[in-house]
Amino acid sequence: MNVFLTGASSGIGEYLAYEYSKQHAHIGITARRIDKLEQIAKKCTTLGGKISFYQLDVNNQEECKNVINKFVNEVGGIDIVIANAGIGNHDNMKTGDATIINNILHTNIIGLTNTIYPAIPHMINQKSGNIVIISSIASFLNIKFHGGYCASKIAVKTLANCWRKSLKKHNIKISTIMPGFIKSEMTQDIKFKMPFIMDTQTASTKIVTAIKQNKSNYIFPWQWRIVIPIIRLFS
Ligand SMILES: NC(=O)c1ccc[n+]([C@@H]2O[C@H](COP(=O)([O-])OP(=O)(O)OC[C@H]3O[C@@H](n4cnc5c(N)ncnc54)[C@H](OP(=O)(O)O)[C@@H]3O)[C@@H](O)[C@H]2O)c1
C-alpha cells in the first residue's frame, strides 16, 4: 500500500503515519518542518513502515506536483492521498489586514487542490485510488471569529462531494473526514472547554478505519452526529 500524506510533522498527520506504518505501508510524509519529519520517519521505520520524507509547502503548486511525481516514481503507484495539512486562526478582522485570513483560505483550500490534483492522473491510469480530504465539524458550524477556517472546511467538503461523482467511473473513491476537537498543536492553546475532545492516536485509528471502509463522509467522535443537527437548528 502506497500512501501520500501532507501535514505529517505533528498532530493527526503524524499519527496517521504511525498507523499506516503498523500496516507496513510505504508512506510519503511531507510538511515544512523537515527536522520533525526526520524524527517521525525514524519512529515509523521502527513500527514497520517504509518512509520517504519530503519538505513541502502545500501552497507551492509546482513543489506539490514534483514531490508527488517523485514519490509515485519511487514506489510505483499511489493508493491513498491524504490532504491533511491545514491551519486554523482567528479571522483578525479589526486590523483591516487580510493576510491571516487569506493564508488560512489558501493553505486549507488551494493547498488541498495542489495536493490532490497531481495524484489524479496516476489514479486514473491505475483505475483505482482513495482520495482523503480532511475537513472538520467546523464545516457545519458558523463559528464566531473563525469564518475563514469554517469556510475553508466547507469548500473542501463541497469539492469532495463533486469529485466523488466525477471520478466514480475511474474507480477512485473520495472520503471526507470531519473530526471534532482532536489533541494536536492546533488545539493546544485553545482556552475554552472543547467538548468530546479525543486523543490523536484514537482519532488516527478511526480515520484509517473509515478510509478502509470507503466511508464517503465520516464525522467523529460520534456525539457530534447528534449535536450538529441540534446546533444547526439554532444558528
Ligand atoms: N485538531 C483538531 O481539533 C482538528 C479538528 C478538525 C479538523 N482538523 C484538521 O486536521 C488537519 C490536521 O490538523 P492537526 O490538528 O493535526 O494540527 P497540527 O498539529 O497543527 O498539524 C498541522 C499540520 O499541517 C502542516 N502544515 C500547515 N501548513 C502547511 C503548509 N503551508 N504546507 C505544508 N504543511 C503545512 C503542519 O506542518 P508544518 O508546520 O511542519 O508545515 C502540520 O504537520 C488540519 O487540516 C485541521 O484543519 C483538526
Short mmCIF file of C-alpha atoms and ligand atoms in Angstrom, two decimals:
data_model
loop_
_atom_site.label_atom_id
_atom_site.label_comp_id
_atom_site.label_asym_id
_atom_site.label_seq_id
_atom_site.Cartn_x
_atom_site.Cartn_y
_atom_site.Cartn_z
CA MET A 1 0.00 0.00 0.00
CA ASN A 2 1.44 3.40 -1.04
CA VAL A 3 0.15 6.37 0.94
CA PHE A 4 0.97 10.04 0.38
CA LEU A 5 0.28 12.34 3.31
CA THR A 6 0.58 16.08 3.91
CA GLY A 7 0.88 17.74 7.30
CA ALA A 8 2.73 14.78 8.80
CA SER A 9 5.06 16.75 11.10
CA SER A 10 2.57 16.86 14.01
CA GLY A 11 -0.90 16.03 15.25
CA ILE A 12 -3.29 13.94 13.17
CA GLY A 13 -0.87 13.59 10.25
CA GLU A 14 1.94 12.32 12.47
CA TYR A 15 -0.30 9.65 13.98
CA LEU A 16 -1.73 8.68 10.58
CA ALA A 17 1.88 7.99 9.55
CA TYR A 18 2.29 5.73 12.60
CA GLU A 19 -0.98 3.91 11.85
CA TYR A 20 -0.02 3.16 8.25
CA SER A 21 3.49 2.18 9.38
CA LYS A 22 1.96 -0.54 11.56
CA GLN A 23 0.32 -1.82 8.35
CA HIS A 24 3.78 -1.87 6.65
CA ALA A 25 2.73 0.70 4.06
CA HIS A 26 5.15 2.77 2.02
CA ILE A 27 4.33 6.31 3.13
CA GLY A 28 5.36 9.62 1.63
CA ILE A 29 5.28 12.03 4.55
CA THR A 30 5.51 15.77 3.97
CA ALA A 31 5.45 19.10 5.81
CA ARG A 32 7.55 22.26 6.03
CA ARG A 33 9.44 21.25 9.23
CA ILE A 34 11.91 18.74 7.85
CA ASP A 35 13.61 18.14 11.25
CA LYS A 36 10.32 16.93 12.70
CA LEU A 37 9.66 14.73 9.66
CA GLU A 38 13.08 13.12 10.07
CA GLN A 39 12.30 12.12 13.68
CA ILE A 40 8.82 10.85 12.72
CA ALA A 41 10.28 8.89 9.80
CA LYS A 42 12.63 7.09 12.23
CA LYS A 43 9.75 6.12 14.51
CA CYS A 44 7.67 4.98 11.51
CA THR A 45 10.50 2.72 10.39
CA THR A 46 10.67 1.06 13.82
CA LEU A 47 6.90 0.44 13.55
CA GLY A 48 7.32 -1.35 10.22
CA GLY A 49 6.68 1.44 7.70
CA LYS A 50 8.77 2.25 4.64
CA ILE A 51 9.17 6.01 4.60
CA SER A 52 10.05 8.67 2.07
CA PHE A 53 10.02 12.15 3.53
CA TYR A 54 9.94 15.44 1.69
CA GLN A 55 9.93 19.07 2.75
CA LEU A 56 6.82 20.57 1.19
CA ASP A 57 4.78 23.74 1.46
CA VAL A 58 1.32 22.87 0.14
CA ASN A 59 0.88 26.47 -1.01
CA ASN A 60 3.51 25.83 -3.68
CA GLN A 61 1.72 24.17 -6.63
CA GLU A 62 4.88 23.26 -8.56
CA GLU A 63 6.55 21.80 -5.47
CA CYS A 64 3.49 19.63 -4.75
CA LYS A 65 3.46 18.28 -8.31
CA ASN A 66 7.19 17.50 -8.24
CA VAL A 67 7.09 15.79 -4.85
CA ILE A 68 4.05 13.62 -5.66
CA ASN A 69 5.51 12.57 -9.01
CA LYS A 70 8.81 11.78 -7.28
CA PHE A 71 7.01 9.62 -4.70
CA VAL A 72 4.99 7.76 -7.36
CA ASN A 73 8.12 7.11 -9.45
CA GLU A 74 9.94 5.86 -6.37
CA VAL A 75 7.26 3.45 -5.14
CA GLY A 76 5.49 2.60 -8.41
CA GLY A 77 1.96 3.89 -7.67
CA ILE A 78 -0.27 5.73 -5.24
CA ASP A 79 -3.15 4.03 -3.43
CA ILE A 80 -4.13 6.76 -0.98
CA VAL A 81 -3.53 10.50 -0.95
CA ILE A 82 -4.46 12.30 2.26
CA ALA A 83 -4.73 16.10 2.14
CA ASN A 84 -4.35 16.71 5.85
CA ALA A 85 -2.16 19.86 6.08
CA GLY A 86 -4.14 22.74 7.45
CA ILE A 87 -4.05 25.79 9.68
CA GLY A 88 -6.55 27.50 11.92
CA ASN A 89 -6.65 31.04 13.23
CA HIS A 90 -8.83 33.93 14.28
CA ASP A 91 -10.26 35.99 11.38
CA ASN A 92 -8.26 39.02 12.57
CA MET A 93 -10.90 41.45 11.31
CA LYS A 94 -10.17 44.63 13.25
CA THR A 95 -6.71 45.21 11.74
CA GLY A 96 -8.07 45.68 8.23
CA ASP A 97 -5.31 43.35 7.03
CA ALA A 98 -6.49 40.24 5.17
CA THR A 99 -3.12 38.43 5.31
CA ILE A 100 -4.06 35.96 8.06
CA ILE A 101 -7.48 35.01 6.70
CA ASN A 102 -6.10 34.76 3.15
CA ASN A 103 -3.38 32.42 4.39
CA ILE A 104 -5.97 30.15 6.06
CA LEU A 105 -8.11 30.05 2.91
CA HIS A 106 -5.10 29.48 0.65
CA THR A 107 -3.47 26.75 2.75
CA ASN A 108 -6.68 24.88 3.52
CA ILE A 109 -8.27 25.09 0.05
CA ILE A 110 -5.58 25.73 -2.59
CA GLY A 111 -3.08 23.67 -0.58
CA LEU A 112 -5.55 20.80 -0.83
CA THR A 113 -6.13 21.09 -4.59
CA ASN A 114 -2.34 21.38 -5.02
CA THR A 115 -2.03 18.07 -3.17
CA ILE A 116 -4.86 16.11 -4.78
CA TYR A 117 -4.56 17.11 -8.44
CA PRO A 118 -1.09 15.66 -9.22
CA ALA A 119 -2.28 12.28 -7.84
CA ILE A 120 -5.39 12.08 -10.05
CA PRO A 121 -3.74 11.12 -13.41
CA HIS A 122 -1.80 8.34 -11.65
CA MET A 123 -5.01 7.02 -10.09
CA ILE A 124 -6.87 7.21 -13.41
CA ASN A 125 -4.08 5.16 -15.04
CA GLN A 126 -4.21 2.61 -12.24
CA LYS A 127 -8.04 2.60 -12.35
CA SER A 128 -8.03 2.80 -8.56
CA GLY A 129 -7.26 5.08 -5.65
CA ASN A 130 -8.55 6.72 -2.49
CA ILE A 131 -8.56 10.48 -2.07
CA VAL A 132 -8.95 11.64 1.51
CA ILE A 133 -9.98 15.17 2.40
CA ILE A 134 -9.54 16.31 5.99
CA SER A 135 -12.40 18.73 6.59
CA SER A 136 -13.84 19.39 10.06
CA ILE A 137 -17.05 19.61 12.04
CA ALA A 138 -16.43 23.35 11.56
CA SER A 139 -17.86 22.80 8.06
CA PHE A 140 -21.30 22.54 9.74
CA LEU A 141 -20.90 25.38 12.24
CA ASN A 142 -20.76 29.12 11.75
CA ILE A 143 -18.16 29.84 14.43
CA LYS A 144 -17.78 33.45 15.53
CA PHE A 145 -14.38 34.98 14.52
CA HIS A 146 -13.46 31.81 12.59
CA GLY A 147 -15.17 32.43 9.26
CA GLY A 148 -12.00 31.75 7.30
CA TYR A 149 -11.47 28.35 8.87
CA CYS A 150 -15.16 27.31 8.65
CA ALA A 151 -15.41 28.47 5.02
CA SER A 152 -12.26 26.58 4.07
CA LYS A 153 -13.61 23.35 5.55
CA ILE A 154 -16.99 23.82 3.79
CA ALA A 155 -15.16 24.45 0.50
CA VAL A 156 -13.10 21.25 0.65
CA LYS A 157 -16.16 19.22 1.62
CA THR A 158 -18.01 20.57 -1.44
CA LEU A 159 -15.03 19.83 -3.70
CA ALA A 160 -15.03 16.26 -2.38
CA ASN A 161 -18.77 15.83 -2.98
CA CYS A 162 -18.39 16.94 -6.62
CA TRP A 163 -15.16 14.98 -7.25
CA ARG A 164 -16.80 11.80 -5.90
CA LYS A 165 -19.27 11.95 -8.79
CA SER A 166 -16.64 12.99 -11.36
CA LEU A 167 -14.15 10.26 -10.51
CA LYS A 168 -16.51 7.36 -9.81
CA LYS A 169 -16.13 5.91 -13.32
CA HIS A 170 -12.36 5.67 -12.74
CA ASN A 171 -12.88 3.65 -9.56
CA ILE A 172 -11.45 6.47 -7.45
CA LYS A 173 -13.07 6.78 -4.02
CA ILE A 174 -13.29 10.01 -2.03
CA SER A 175 -13.57 10.13 1.74
CA THR A 176 -14.27 13.35 3.60
CA ILE A 177 -13.20 13.17 7.22
CA MET A 178 -14.81 15.61 9.63
CA PRO A 179 -13.16 15.41 13.04
CA GLY A 180 -14.37 17.20 16.14
CA PHE A 181 -11.76 18.51 18.59
CA ILE A 182 -8.58 16.44 18.49
CA LYS A 183 -5.49 16.97 20.68
CA SER A 184 -2.77 18.50 18.48
CA GLU A 185 -0.67 21.64 18.06
CA MET A 186 -3.77 23.25 16.54
CA THR A 187 -5.83 22.84 19.72
CA GLN A 188 -3.11 23.00 22.39
CA ASP A 189 -3.59 26.73 23.12
CA ILE A 190 -7.39 26.80 22.97
CA LYS A 191 -8.65 28.07 26.32
CA PHE A 192 -12.35 27.18 26.14
CA LYS A 193 -13.64 23.73 27.03
CA MET A 194 -13.56 21.51 23.95
CA PRO A 195 -16.48 19.06 24.06
CA PHE A 196 -15.76 15.38 23.32
CA ILE A 197 -12.04 16.09 22.73
CA MET A 198 -10.23 12.98 21.51
CA ASP A 199 -6.57 11.94 21.67
CA THR A 200 -4.60 11.91 18.43
CA GLN A 201 -3.86 8.20 18.42
CA THR A 202 -7.55 7.20 18.71
CA ALA A 203 -8.52 9.78 16.09
CA SER A 204 -5.96 8.46 13.60
CA THR A 205 -7.05 4.85 14.11
CA LYS A 206 -10.64 5.90 13.42
CA ILE A 207 -9.65 7.82 10.29
CA VAL A 208 -7.67 4.88 8.88
CA THR A 209 -10.63 2.55 9.51
CA ALA A 210 -13.06 4.99 7.83
CA ILE A 211 -10.77 5.17 4.77
CA LYS A 212 -10.54 1.38 4.63
CA GLN A 213 -14.33 1.15 4.77
CA ASN A 214 -14.61 3.72 1.93
CA LYS A 215 -16.81 5.99 4.04
CA SER A 216 -17.86 8.98 1.93
CA ASN A 217 -18.42 11.25 4.91
CA TYR A 218 -17.14 10.46 8.37
CA ILE A 219 -17.97 12.65 11.36
CA PHE A 220 -16.40 11.77 14.70
CA PRO A 221 -16.45 11.50 17.72
CA TRP A 222 -19.96 10.08 17.33
CA GLN A 223 -21.53 12.61 19.73
CA TRP A 224 -21.15 15.31 17.05
CA ARG A 225 -23.51 13.39 14.74
CA ILE A 226 -26.24 14.11 17.29
CA VAL A 227 -25.16 17.58 18.39
CA ILE A 228 -24.55 19.14 14.94
CA PRO A 229 -28.18 18.93 13.70
CA ILE A 230 -29.35 20.45 17.00
CA ILE A 231 -26.85 23.35 16.80
CA ARG A 232 -27.83 23.97 13.17
CA LEU A 233 -31.45 24.39 14.18
CA PHE A 234 -30.45 27.45 16.21
CA SER A 235 -27.74 29.04 14.05
N1 LIG B 1 -7.16 19.23 15.88
C1 LIG B 1 -8.44 19.38 15.64
O1 LIG B 1 -9.25 19.56 16.58
C2 LIG B 1 -8.98 19.28 14.23
C3 LIG B 1 -10.36 19.15 14.07
C4 LIG B 1 -10.88 19.07 12.80
C5 LIG B 1 -10.03 19.10 11.70
N2 LIG B 1 -8.70 19.24 11.87
C6 LIG B 1 -7.86 19.28 10.68
O2 LIG B 1 -6.90 18.27 10.76
C7 LIG B 1 -5.76 18.64 10.00
C8 LIG B 1 -4.51 18.40 10.82
O3 LIG B 1 -4.54 19.30 11.93
P1 LIG B 1 -3.92 18.95 13.34
O4 LIG B 1 -4.97 19.12 14.34
O5 LIG B 1 -3.15 17.70 13.30
O6 LIG B 1 -2.97 20.23 13.53
P2 LIG B 1 -1.39 20.40 13.64
O7 LIG B 1 -0.83 19.52 14.69
O8 LIG B 1 -1.18 21.87 13.75
O9 LIG B 1 -0.86 19.89 12.22
C9 LIG B 1 -0.97 20.63 11.05
C10 LIG B 1 -0.02 20.05 10.03
O10 LIG B 1 -0.17 20.78 8.80
C11 LIG B 1 1.12 21.17 8.36
N3 LIG B 1 1.04 22.40 7.59
C12 LIG B 1 0.49 23.59 7.95
N4 LIG B 1 0.68 24.50 6.97
C13 LIG B 1 1.34 23.85 5.97
C14 LIG B 1 1.84 24.26 4.70
N5 LIG B 1 1.68 25.51 4.25
N6 LIG B 1 2.47 23.34 3.94
C15 LIG B 1 2.62 22.07 4.38
N7 LIG B 1 2.22 21.63 5.57
C16 LIG B 1 1.58 22.53 6.35
C17 LIG B 1 1.96 21.31 9.62
O11 LIG B 1 3.32 21.10 9.30
P3 LIG B 1 4.46 22.20 9.15
O12 LIG B 1 4.12 23.34 10.07
O13 LIG B 1 5.71 21.47 9.53
O14 LIG B 1 4.44 22.57 7.71
C18 LIG B 1 1.43 20.17 10.45
O15 LIG B 1 2.10 18.97 10.11
C19 LIG B 1 -5.98 20.09 9.57
O16 LIG B 1 -6.46 20.13 8.24
C20 LIG B 1 -7.06 20.57 10.52
O17 LIG B 1 -7.84 21.62 9.99
C21 LIG B 1 -8.15 19.33 13.11
#
